[in-house]
Amino acid sequence: PPCSDAEEEEGDAVGNTVYSKHWLFSVLTRLIEVIAPAEPDLAASPEGARTELDEEMENDICKVWDMSMDEDVALFLQEFNAPDIFMGVFAKSKCPRLTEICVGILGNMACFQDICMSISKDENLGQVLLQRLCDSDSPTLLETSRLLLTCLSQPEVANVWVERIRENPSVYDCVCFIMSSSTNVELLVKVGEVVDKLFDLDEELMLNWIKSGTCRSVGPSVDDSPEELPDFKIVPCILEAAKQVRSDNPEGLDVYMHILQLLTTVDEGIQAIVQAPDGGKDTWSLLYDLVCQELCQPDDPPIIVQEQKTVLASILSVLSAMFASQTEQEYTRMRKSKSCYFLFFFYMPLIGSLIRILQYMEGCRKRAADNSKESEQEETGRTDVNEEDFHLKILKDICCELLSNMLQELTKENTLEGLHQGHLNEQTCSCAFQNLLPLYFASVESFLEVLREADQTLADNLEKRFPSLKVHT
């Protein structure tokens, strides 16, 4: 709403905008009246009863919400103590729509550094905002998550919020509840971004959250005697959210896969995954399904690996950590028994997918090399290409590490299965060797010995292609 000519002459404009101070003032005043104590009415209304917002008031406050994206308006709202007014809304209003809008306005205001610092340093406001995570209204939860993410993304105040969240155990419970029960994809993505940011900022908080959901349950041990097994709450909640977003929001899937990857950067996180009551099967099955059935498929163009490189890197990193952990535990306990879920169930399709990813990356590398020969790129273009190369290199390193570990554990039966299913042939094995040598020489050599038992001719052909692998007698 613009100010009139007369008002403009009187200096009624907000900063350098055409918005009217008088109009904004009137809306905020009416907002105060909406939440002003009306004891008889409050006493008469049923506990927890929800109320609707007057249509005119909703339209006006929504205009303020839109206007608050302008820094001059945000500063005016701060000067008028709008955050304190919103505190009153949170404390007294039973209208979910009004609460959502007020949190949204604060979220817009927090995009500006000075205002964000002011909001963040207000301990009472900070506590009240965290309490909004326990709200039952999805739009309010979405705006609260957006506000928290905005504040956590400001280096000057991020630690204030991390410490505040660390001291509020209810935040963990609320976040886990949202991830495990919500079907609102937009909300799940935003909450995932908050968790991802928190774990990235503070390892101690991540460790606390891993341990917070731990309870003891009885389960079978290796020798069939009962023993207590830890039941970690955070992992199944993350998995449930990932399943909800996987088909509708690729960016959201990327976020949740990165959360899992962050968990594997600490021993406690790996144990939270592989020592869950299901032995980590839910996690492995989801990640296996993503790699083998959805991402980077045979009918996709090789360039798809560029688009999916970050989510693939996260997934393969988690699989690699799980595989290494389960290999050690199961081989110690079961002495290479084929009952080991991770080592023998759906083994070869995953190896085939890893090799396909490497093949696609090689295709992308050749294409980039050809393009660079055809035309000189500008300096900014070179930077982008280098960044792309960096992310692809990370993906390749993770892919090669997992592939080498899996090849090293192959048996003759696994190899025959791979040959029969078409996952292993001269082309795929050559691609694997090309990428694994010389760094993973021992793994390749071990696999070649097993391959010789399964297909002597193929093993001989590969030795000719890679002379360094010839057996020395």
CSV table of C-alpha atoms in Angstrom, one decimal:
chain,number,residue,atom,x,y,z
A,1,PRO,CA,0.0,0.0,0.0
A,2,PRO,CA,1.6,3.3,-1.1
A,3,CYS,CA,1.4,6.5,0.9
A,4,SER,CA,-0.7,9.3,-0.5
A,5,ASP,CA,0.9,12.4,-2.1
A,6,ALA,CA,0.2,14.4,1.1
A,7,GLU,CA,1.7,11.7,3.3
A,8,GLU,CA,4.7,11.4,1.0
A,9,GLU,CA,5.3,15.1,1.4
A,10,GLU,CA,5.2,14.7,5.2
A,11,GLY,CA,7.8,12.0,5.1
A,12,ASP,CA,5.4,9.1,5.5
A,13,ALA,CA,7.3,6.7,3.2
A,14,VAL,CA,9.2,3.9,4.8
A,15,GLY,CA,12.9,4.4,3.9
A,16,ASN,CA,13.4,4.6,0.2
A,17,THR,CA,10.2,2.7,-0.5
A,18,VAL,CA,6.7,4.0,-1.4
A,19,TYR,CA,5.1,2.1,1.5
A,20,SER,CA,3.3,4.1,4.0
A,21,LYS,CA,4.5,4.3,7.6
A,22,HIS,CA,1.0,5.3,8.7
A,23,TRP,CA,-0.5,2.2,7.1
A,24,LEU,CA,2.0,-0.1,8.6
A,25,PHE,CA,1.5,1.5,12.0
A,26,SER,CA,-2.2,1.0,11.8
A,27,VAL,CA,-1.9,-2.7,10.9
A,28,LEU,CA,0.5,-3.4,13.7
A,29,THR,CA,-1.8,-1.5,16.1
A,30,ARG,CA,-4.8,-3.6,15.0
A,31,LEU,CA,-2.6,-6.7,15.5
A,32,ILE,CA,-2.0,-5.6,19.1
A,33,GLU,CA,-5.8,-5.2,19.5
A,34,VAL,CA,-6.3,-8.7,18.2
A,35,ILE,CA,-4.1,-10.2,20.9
A,36,ALA,CA,-5.0,-7.7,23.6
A,37,PRO,CA,-6.4,-9.4,26.7
A,38,ALA,CA,-10.1,-10.0,26.6
A,39,GLU,CA,-10.4,-12.0,29.8
A,40,PRO,CA,-14.1,-12.9,29.6
A,41,ASP,CA,-13.8,-14.1,26.0
A,42,LEU,CA,-10.7,-16.0,26.7
A,43,ALA,CA,-12.3,-17.7,29.8
A,44,ALA,CA,-15.3,-18.6,27.8
A,45,SER,CA,-13.4,-20.2,24.9
A,46,PRO,CA,-12.7,-23.9,25.1
A,47,GLU,CA,-9.1,-24.8,26.0
A,48,GLY,CA,-7.1,-25.2,22.8
A,49,ALA,CA,-9.9,-23.9,20.6
A,50,ARG,CA,-8.7,-22.6,17.2
A,51,THR,CA,-10.0,-19.3,15.9
A,52,GLU,CA,-10.1,-17.9,12.4
A,53,LEU,CA,-8.5,-14.6,11.3
A,54,ASP,CA,-10.7,-11.8,10.1
A,55,GLU,CA,-10.4,-11.7,6.3
A,56,GLU,CA,-9.5,-8.0,6.1
A,57,MET,CA,-6.9,-8.4,8.8
A,58,GLU,CA,-5.5,-11.5,7.1
A,59,ASN,CA,-5.1,-9.6,3.8
A,60,ASP,CA,-3.4,-6.7,5.5
A,61,ILE,CA,-1.0,-8.7,7.6
A,62,CYS,CA,-0.2,-10.8,4.5
A,63,LYS,CA,0.8,-7.6,2.7
A,64,VAL,CA,3.1,-6.8,5.6
A,65,TRP,CA,4.6,-10.3,5.2
A,66,ASP,CA,5.3,-9.6,1.5
A,67,MET,CA,6.6,-6.1,2.3
A,68,SER,CA,9.0,-7.4,5.0
A,69,MET,CA,11.3,-8.8,2.3
A,70,ASP,CA,12.3,-5.2,1.8
A,71,GLU,CA,15.1,-4.2,4.2
A,72,ASP,CA,13.7,-0.7,4.9
A,73,VAL,CA,10.4,-2.2,5.9
A,74,ALA,CA,12.1,-4.9,8.0
A,75,LEU,CA,14.1,-2.1,9.8
A,76,PHE,CA,10.9,-0.1,10.4
A,77,LEU,CA,9.2,-3.2,11.8
A,78,GLN,CA,12.1,-3.7,14.2
A,79,GLU,CA,12.0,-0.1,15.3
A,80,PHE,CA,8.3,-0.5,16.0
A,81,ASN,CA,9.1,-3.5,18.2
A,82,ALA,CA,7.3,-5.9,15.9
A,83,PRO,CA,9.2,-8.9,17.3
A,84,ASP,CA,7.7,-8.1,20.7
A,85,ILE,CA,4.2,-7.9,19.2
A,86,PHE,CA,4.7,-11.3,17.6
A,87,MET,CA,5.8,-12.7,21.0
A,88,GLY,CA,2.3,-11.7,22.2
A,89,VAL,CA,0.8,-13.4,19.2
A,90,PHE,CA,2.6,-16.6,20.0
A,91,ALA,CA,1.6,-16.5,23.6
A,92,LYS,CA,-2.1,-15.6,23.2
A,93,SER,CA,-3.3,-16.3,19.7
A,94,LYS,CA,-5.2,-19.5,19.0
A,95,CYS,CA,-5.3,-18.7,15.3
A,96,PRO,CA,-2.7,-20.9,13.4
A,97,ARG,CA,-2.9,-18.7,10.3
A,98,LEU,CA,-1.9,-15.6,12.3
A,99,THR,CA,1.0,-17.5,14.0
A,100,GLU,CA,2.2,-18.7,10.7
A,101,ILE,CA,2.2,-15.2,9.2
A,102,CYS,CA,4.0,-13.7,12.2
A,103,VAL,CA,6.7,-16.3,12.1
A,104,GLY,CA,7.0,-15.8,8.3
A,105,ILE,CA,7.5,-12.1,8.8
A,106,LEU,CA,10.2,-12.7,11.4
A,107,GLY,CA,11.8,-15.1,8.9
A,108,ASN,CA,11.9,-12.4,6.2
A,109,MET,CA,13.3,-9.9,8.7
A,110,ALA,CA,16.0,-12.4,9.8
A,111,CYS,CA,17.4,-12.3,6.3
A,112,PHE,CA,19.1,-9.0,7.1
A,113,GLN,CA,22.2,-9.4,9.3
A,114,ASP,CA,21.6,-6.7,11.9
A,115,ILE,CA,18.0,-7.7,12.5
A,116,CYS,CA,19.0,-11.4,12.6
A,117,MET,CA,21.5,-10.6,15.3
A,118,SER,CA,18.9,-8.7,17.3
A,119,ILE,CA,16.3,-11.5,17.0
A,120,SER,CA,18.9,-14.1,17.9
A,121,LYS,CA,20.2,-12.4,21.0
A,122,ASP,CA,16.6,-12.1,22.4
A,123,GLU,CA,16.6,-15.1,24.7
A,124,ASN,CA,12.9,-15.0,25.4
A,125,LEU,CA,12.0,-14.7,21.7
A,126,GLY,CA,14.5,-17.5,20.9
A,127,GLN,CA,12.9,-19.9,23.4
A,128,VAL,CA,9.4,-19.0,22.1
A,129,LEU,CA,10.4,-19.7,18.5
A,130,LEU,CA,11.9,-23.1,19.4
A,131,GLN,CA,8.6,-23.9,21.1
A,132,ARG,CA,6.9,-23.4,17.7
A,133,LEU,CA,8.6,-26.6,16.5
A,134,CYS,CA,6.1,-28.4,18.7
A,135,ASP,CA,3.2,-26.8,16.9
A,136,SER,CA,0.7,-29.1,15.2
A,137,ASP,CA,0.2,-26.7,12.3
A,138,SER,CA,2.3,-27.6,9.3
A,139,PRO,CA,2.5,-24.1,7.7
A,140,THR,CA,3.7,-22.7,11.1
A,141,LEU,CA,6.3,-25.5,11.3
A,142,LEU,CA,7.4,-24.7,7.8
A,143,GLU,CA,7.9,-21.0,8.5
A,144,THR,CA,9.6,-21.8,11.9
A,145,SER,CA,12.0,-24.1,10.1
A,146,ARG,CA,12.7,-21.5,7.5
A,147,LEU,CA,13.5,-18.9,10.2
A,148,LEU,CA,15.8,-21.3,12.0
A,149,LEU,CA,17.7,-22.2,8.8
A,150,THR,CA,18.1,-18.5,8.0
A,151,CYS,CA,19.6,-17.8,11.5
A,152,LEU,CA,21.8,-20.9,11.4
A,153,SER,CA,23.1,-19.7,8.0
A,154,GLN,CA,24.4,-16.4,9.5
A,155,PRO,CA,27.9,-17.1,10.9
A,156,GLU,CA,27.6,-14.3,13.4
A,157,VAL,CA,24.7,-15.9,15.3
A,158,ALA,CA,24.8,-19.6,14.3
A,159,ASN,CA,26.5,-20.6,17.5
A,160,VAL,CA,23.8,-18.8,19.6
A,161,TRP,CA,21.2,-21.0,18.0
A,162,VAL,CA,23.2,-24.2,18.2
A,163,GLU,CA,23.8,-23.7,21.9
A,164,ARG,CA,20.1,-22.8,22.4
A,165,ILE,CA,19.0,-25.9,20.6
A,166,ARG,CA,21.5,-28.1,22.4
A,167,GLU,CA,20.0,-26.9,25.7
A,168,ASN,CA,16.4,-27.7,24.6
A,169,PRO,CA,15.9,-31.5,24.4
A,170,SER,CA,12.3,-30.9,23.2
A,171,VAL,CA,13.7,-29.7,19.9
A,172,TYR,CA,15.1,-33.2,19.2
A,173,ASP,CA,11.8,-34.8,20.0
A,174,CYS,CA,9.8,-32.3,17.8
A,175,VAL,CA,12.2,-32.7,14.9
A,176,CYS,CA,12.1,-36.5,15.1
A,177,PHE,CA,8.4,-36.5,15.3
A,178,ILE,CA,8.1,-34.3,12.2
A,179,MET,CA,10.6,-36.5,10.2
A,180,SER,CA,8.8,-39.7,11.2
A,181,SER,CA,5.2,-38.7,10.8
A,182,SER,CA,4.8,-35.8,8.4
A,183,THR,CA,3.7,-36.3,4.8
A,184,ASN,CA,4.3,-32.6,3.9
A,185,VAL,CA,7.2,-32.8,1.5
A,186,GLU,CA,8.0,-29.1,1.7
A,187,LEU,CA,8.1,-29.2,5.5
A,188,LEU,CA,10.3,-32.4,5.5
A,189,VAL,CA,12.8,-30.8,3.2
A,190,LYS,CA,13.1,-27.6,5.3
A,191,VAL,CA,13.4,-29.6,8.5
A,192,GLY,CA,16.0,-31.8,6.9
A,193,GLU,CA,18.0,-28.7,5.9
A,194,VAL,CA,17.9,-27.5,9.5
A,195,VAL,CA,19.1,-30.8,10.8
A,196,ASP,CA,21.8,-31.0,8.1
A,197,LYS,CA,23.0,-27.5,9.0
A,198,LEU,CA,23.0,-28.3,12.7
A,199,PHE,CA,25.0,-31.5,12.3
A,200,ASP,CA,27.4,-29.7,9.9
A,201,LEU,CA,28.0,-26.9,12.4
A,202,ASP,CA,28.3,-28.8,15.6
A,203,GLU,CA,29.5,-32.4,16.0
A,204,GLU,CA,28.7,-32.4,19.7
A,205,LEU,CA,25.1,-31.7,19.1
A,206,MET,CA,25.0,-34.4,16.5
A,207,LEU,CA,26.5,-36.9,19.0
A,208,ASN,CA,23.9,-35.7,21.6
A,209,TRP,CA,21.1,-36.4,19.2
A,210,ILE,CA,22.5,-39.8,18.3
A,211,LYS,CA,22.5,-40.7,22.0
A,212,SER,CA,19.3,-39.0,22.9
A,213,GLY,CA,17.1,-41.6,21.1
A,214,THR,CA,18.9,-44.5,22.6
A,215,CYS,CA,16.9,-47.0,24.6
A,216,ARG,CA,17.7,-50.6,25.5
A,217,SER,CA,15.8,-53.5,24.0
A,218,VAL,CA,16.5,-57.2,24.2
A,219,GLY,CA,17.6,-59.1,21.1
A,220,PRO,CA,19.5,-62.2,20.0
A,221,SER,CA,23.3,-62.3,20.2
A,222,VAL,CA,25.6,-64.3,18.1
A,223,ASP,CA,25.5,-67.3,20.4
A,224,ASP,CA,21.7,-67.1,20.6
A,225,SER,CA,21.7,-65.9,24.2
A,226,PRO,CA,19.7,-62.7,24.8
A,227,GLU,CA,21.5,-59.4,25.0
A,228,GLU,CA,20.6,-55.8,25.1
A,229,LEU,CA,20.7,-54.0,21.7
A,230,PRO,CA,20.7,-50.2,21.3
A,231,ASP,CA,17.7,-48.8,19.5
A,232,PHE,CA,18.7,-45.5,17.9
A,233,LYS,CA,15.8,-43.2,17.2
A,234,ILE,CA,17.4,-40.7,14.9
A,235,VAL,CA,18.2,-43.1,12.0
A,236,PRO,CA,14.7,-44.5,11.4
A,237,CYS,CA,13.3,-41.0,11.5
A,238,ILE,CA,15.7,-39.8,8.9
A,239,LEU,CA,14.9,-42.9,6.7
A,240,GLU,CA,11.2,-42.3,7.0
A,241,ALA,CA,11.6,-38.7,5.9
A,242,ALA,CA,13.9,-39.7,3.0
A,243,LYS,CA,11.3,-42.2,1.8
A,244,GLN,CA,8.6,-39.5,1.8
A,245,VAL,CA,10.7,-37.0,-0.3
A,246,ARG,CA,12.5,-39.4,-2.6
A,247,SER,CA,10.0,-39.4,-5.5
A,248,ASP,CA,8.8,-35.8,-5.2
A,249,ASN,CA,11.9,-33.8,-4.3
A,250,PRO,CA,15.4,-34.7,-5.5
A,251,GLU,CA,16.9,-31.8,-3.5
A,252,GLY,CA,15.2,-33.1,-0.4
A,253,LEU,CA,16.6,-36.6,-1.0
A,254,ASP,CA,20.0,-35.0,-1.4
A,255,VAL,CA,19.6,-33.3,2.0
A,256,TYR,CA,18.7,-36.5,3.9
A,257,MET,CA,21.4,-38.5,2.3
A,258,HIS,CA,23.9,-35.9,3.4
A,259,ILE,CA,22.5,-36.1,6.9
A,260,LEU,CA,23.2,-39.9,6.9
A,261,GLN,CA,26.7,-39.2,5.5
A,262,LEU,CA,27.4,-36.8,8.4
A,263,LEU,CA,26.3,-39.5,10.8
A,264,THR,CA,29.0,-41.8,9.4
A,265,THR,CA,31.7,-39.3,10.2
A,266,VAL,CA,31.7,-40.4,13.8
A,267,ASP,CA,31.8,-44.0,15.2
A,268,GLU,CA,28.7,-43.4,17.2
A,269,GLY,CA,26.8,-42.5,14.0
A,270,ILE,CA,27.9,-45.6,12.2
A,271,GLN,CA,26.9,-47.8,15.1
A,272,ALA,CA,23.6,-46.0,15.2
A,273,ILE,CA,23.0,-47.3,11.7
A,274,VAL,CA,24.4,-50.8,11.7
A,275,GLN,CA,23.5,-51.7,15.3
A,276,ALA,CA,19.8,-50.8,15.0
A,277,PRO,CA,17.4,-53.6,15.8
A,278,ASP,CA,17.1,-54.5,12.1
A,279,GLY,CA,20.9,-54.6,11.8
A,280,GLY,CA,20.9,-51.7,9.4
A,281,LYS,CA,18.8,-53.5,6.8
A,282,ASP,CA,16.4,-50.7,6.3
A,283,THR,CA,19.2,-48.2,5.6
A,284,TRP,CA,21.0,-50.6,3.3
A,285,SER,CA,17.9,-51.5,1.4
A,286,LEU,CA,16.9,-47.9,0.8
A,287,LEU,CA,20.3,-46.9,-0.3
A,288,TYR,CA,20.8,-50.0,-2.4
A,289,ASP,CA,17.4,-49.4,-4.1
A,290,LEU,CA,18.3,-45.8,-4.9
A,291,VAL,CA,21.6,-46.7,-6.5
A,292,CYS,CA,20.5,-49.8,-8.3
A,293,GLN,CA,16.9,-48.9,-9.3
A,294,GLU,CA,16.6,-45.1,-9.5
A,295,LEU,CA,19.9,-43.1,-9.9
A,296,CYS,CA,22.2,-43.3,-12.8
A,297,GLN,CA,20.4,-46.1,-14.7
A,298,PRO,CA,21.4,-47.9,-17.9
A,299,ASP,CA,18.8,-45.9,-19.9
A,300,ASP,CA,20.0,-42.6,-18.6
A,301,PRO,CA,22.5,-40.5,-20.6
A,302,PRO,CA,26.0,-40.4,-19.1
A,303,ILE,CA,25.6,-36.7,-18.3
A,304,ILE,CA,23.1,-37.7,-15.6
A,305,VAL,CA,26.1,-38.3,-13.3
A,306,GLN,CA,26.7,-34.6,-13.3
A,307,GLU,CA,23.2,-33.9,-12.0
A,308,GLN,CA,23.3,-36.6,-9.4
A,309,LYS,CA,26.9,-36.4,-8.3
A,310,THR,CA,26.3,-35.0,-4.8
A,311,VAL,CA,23.5,-37.4,-3.8
A,312,LEU,CA,25.4,-40.3,-5.2
A,313,ALA,CA,28.5,-39.3,-3.3
A,314,SER,CA,26.5,-39.2,0.0
A,315,ILE,CA,24.8,-42.5,-0.6
A,316,LEU,CA,28.0,-44.3,-1.6
A,317,SER,CA,29.8,-42.8,1.3
A,318,VAL,CA,27.2,-44.3,3.7
A,319,LEU,CA,27.2,-47.6,2.0
A,320,SER,CA,31.0,-47.7,2.1
A,321,ALA,CA,31.0,-47.0,5.9
A,322,MET,CA,28.3,-49.6,6.5
A,323,PHE,CA,30.1,-52.2,4.4
A,324,ALA,CA,33.4,-51.7,6.1
A,325,SER,CA,31.7,-51.9,9.6
A,326,GLN,CA,29.6,-54.9,8.8
A,327,THR,CA,32.5,-56.7,7.1
A,328,GLU,CA,34.6,-56.4,10.2
A,329,GLN,CA,31.8,-57.3,12.6
A,330,GLU,CA,30.3,-60.1,10.6
A,331,TYR,CA,33.6,-61.7,9.6
A,332,THR,CA,34.7,-61.6,13.3
A,333,ARG,CA,31.4,-63.1,14.5
A,334,MET,CA,30.4,-65.4,11.7
A,335,ARG,CA,33.7,-66.3,10.1
A,336,LYS,CA,32.7,-65.4,6.6
A,337,SER,CA,29.3,-67.1,6.8
A,338,LYS,CA,27.1,-66.4,3.8
A,339,SER,CA,24.3,-65.4,6.2
A,340,CYS,CA,25.9,-61.9,6.3
A,341,TYR,CA,23.3,-59.7,4.8
A,342,PHE,CA,25.5,-56.9,3.5
A,343,LEU,CA,28.1,-59.1,1.9
A,344,PHE,CA,26.0,-61.6,0.0
A,345,PHE,CA,22.5,-60.2,-0.5
A,346,PHE,CA,22.0,-58.2,-3.7
A,347,TYR,CA,25.8,-58.1,-4.0
A,348,MET,CA,26.4,-58.1,-7.8
A,349,PRO,CA,23.8,-55.5,-8.9
A,350,LEU,CA,25.5,-52.9,-6.6
A,351,ILE,CA,28.9,-53.7,-8.1
A,352,GLY,CA,27.4,-53.4,-11.5
A,353,SER,CA,26.0,-50.0,-10.6
A,354,LEU,CA,29.3,-48.8,-9.2
A,355,ILE,CA,31.0,-49.7,-12.4
A,356,ARG,CA,28.3,-48.0,-14.5
A,357,ILE,CA,28.8,-44.8,-12.5
A,358,LEU,CA,32.6,-44.9,-13.3
A,359,GLN,CA,31.8,-45.5,-16.9
A,360,TYR,CA,29.5,-42.5,-17.0
A,361,MET,CA,32.1,-40.3,-15.3
A,362,GLU,CA,34.6,-41.4,-17.9
A,363,GLY,CA,32.1,-40.4,-20.6
A,364,CYS,CA,31.6,-37.0,-19.0
A,365,ARG,CA,35.4,-36.5,-18.7
A,366,LYS,CA,35.9,-37.2,-22.4
A,367,ARG,CA,33.1,-34.9,-23.4
A,368,ALA,CA,34.5,-32.1,-21.3
A,369,ALA,CA,37.9,-32.6,-22.8
A,370,ASP,CA,36.4,-32.5,-26.3
A,371,ASN,CA,34.5,-29.3,-25.5
A,372,SER,CA,37.6,-27.6,-24.2
A,373,LYS,CA,39.5,-28.3,-27.4
A,374,GLU,CA,36.7,-26.8,-29.5
A,375,SER,CA,36.4,-23.4,-27.8
A,376,GLU,CA,38.3,-21.3,-25.3
A,377,GLN,CA,36.3,-20.8,-22.1
A,378,GLU,CA,36.1,-17.6,-20.2
A,379,GLU,CA,37.7,-17.4,-16.8
A,380,THR,CA,34.4,-17.9,-14.9
A,381,GLY,CA,33.6,-20.9,-17.1
A,382,ARG,CA,36.9,-22.4,-16.1
A,383,THR,CA,36.0,-22.0,-12.4
A,384,ASP,CA,32.7,-23.8,-12.9
A,385,VAL,CA,34.4,-26.6,-14.8
A,386,ASN,CA,37.0,-27.0,-12.1
A,387,GLU,CA,34.3,-27.1,-9.4
A,388,GLU,CA,32.5,-29.7,-11.4
A,389,ASP,CA,35.7,-31.7,-11.7
A,390,PHE,CA,36.2,-31.4,-8.0
A,391,HIS,CA,32.8,-32.9,-7.1
A,392,LEU,CA,33.2,-35.6,-9.7
A,393,LYS,CA,36.6,-36.5,-8.2
A,394,ILE,CA,35.0,-36.9,-4.8
A,395,LEU,CA,32.4,-39.1,-6.2
A,396,LYS,CA,35.0,-41.2,-8.1
A,397,ASP,CA,37.1,-41.6,-4.9
A,398,ILE,CA,34.2,-42.8,-2.9
A,399,CYS,CA,33.0,-45.1,-5.6
A,400,CYS,CA,36.4,-46.7,-6.1
A,401,GLU,CA,36.8,-47.2,-2.4
A,402,LEU,CA,33.5,-49.1,-2.0
A,403,LEU,CA,34.1,-51.0,-5.2
A,404,SER,CA,37.6,-52.1,-4.2
A,405,ASN,CA,36.3,-53.3,-0.8
A,406,MET,CA,33.5,-55.3,-2.4
A,407,LEU,CA,35.7,-56.9,-5.0
A,408,GLN,CA,38.1,-58.0,-2.4
A,409,GLU,CA,35.3,-59.9,-0.6
A,410,LEU,CA,34.0,-61.7,-3.7
A,411,THR,CA,33.8,-65.4,-3.8
A,412,LYS,CA,33.7,-67.7,-6.8
A,413,GLU,CA,30.0,-68.1,-6.4
A,414,ASN,CA,29.4,-64.3,-6.3
A,415,THR,CA,31.6,-63.9,-9.4
A,416,LEU,CA,29.8,-66.7,-11.4
A,417,GLU,CA,26.6,-65.0,-10.5
A,418,GLY,CA,27.9,-61.6,-11.7
A,419,LEU,CA,29.1,-63.2,-15.0
A,420,HIS,CA,25.7,-64.9,-15.5
A,421,GLN,CA,23.7,-61.7,-14.8
A,422,GLY,CA,25.9,-59.6,-17.1
A,423,HIS,CA,27.3,-57.3,-14.3
A,424,LEU,CA,30.8,-58.7,-15.0
A,425,ASN,CA,32.3,-58.9,-18.4
A,426,GLU,CA,35.5,-57.8,-20.1
A,427,GLN,CA,34.2,-54.2,-20.7
A,428,THR,CA,33.0,-53.6,-17.1
A,429,CYS,CA,36.0,-55.3,-15.5
A,430,SER,CA,38.4,-53.2,-17.7
A,431,CYS,CA,36.6,-50.1,-16.5
A,432,ALA,CA,36.9,-51.2,-12.9
A,433,PHE,CA,40.6,-52.0,-13.3
A,434,GLN,CA,41.3,-48.8,-15.1
A,435,ASN,CA,39.9,-46.7,-12.2
A,436,LEU,CA,41.2,-48.8,-9.4
A,437,LEU,CA,44.8,-49.3,-10.4
A,438,PRO,CA,47.3,-48.6,-9.1
A,439,LEU,CA,45.9,-47.4,-5.8
A,440,TYR,CA,43.8,-50.5,-5.1
A,441,PHE,CA,46.2,-53.0,-6.6
A,442,ALA,CA,45.7,-55.6,-3.8
A,443,SER,CA,41.9,-55.6,-4.2
A,444,VAL,CA,42.2,-56.0,-8.0
A,445,GLU,CA,44.7,-58.7,-7.7
A,446,SER,CA,42.5,-60.6,-5.1
A,447,PHE,CA,39.5,-60.3,-7.4
A,448,LEU,CA,41.5,-61.5,-10.4
A,449,GLU,CA,42.5,-64.7,-8.6
A,450,VAL,CA,38.8,-65.4,-7.9
A,451,LEU,CA,37.9,-64.5,-11.5
A,452,ARG,CA,40.5,-67.0,-12.7
A,453,GLU,CA,38.6,-69.8,-11.0
A,454,ALA,CA,35.3,-68.6,-12.5
A,455,ASP,CA,36.4,-67.7,-16.0
A,456,GLN,CA,40.0,-68.4,-16.9
A,457,THR,CA,39.7,-66.8,-20.4
A,458,LEU,CA,38.3,-63.5,-19.1
A,459,ALA,CA,41.1,-63.4,-16.5
A,460,ASP,CA,43.8,-64.0,-19.1
A,461,ASN,CA,42.3,-61.3,-21.4
A,462,LEU,CA,42.4,-58.8,-18.5
A,463,GLU,CA,46.0,-59.7,-17.7
A,464,LYS,CA,46.9,-58.9,-21.2
A,465,ARG,CA,45.2,-55.5,-21.0
A,466,PHE,CA,46.9,-54.8,-17.6
A,467,PRO,CA,50.3,-56.3,-17.7
A,468,SER,CA,51.1,-55.2,-14.1
A,469,LEU,CA,48.6,-57.8,-12.9
A,470,LYS,CA,50.4,-60.8,-14.4
A,471,VAL,CA,51.1,-63.4,-11.7
A,472,HIS,CA,54.7,-63.6,-10.8
A,473,THR,CA,55.9,-67.1,-10.1
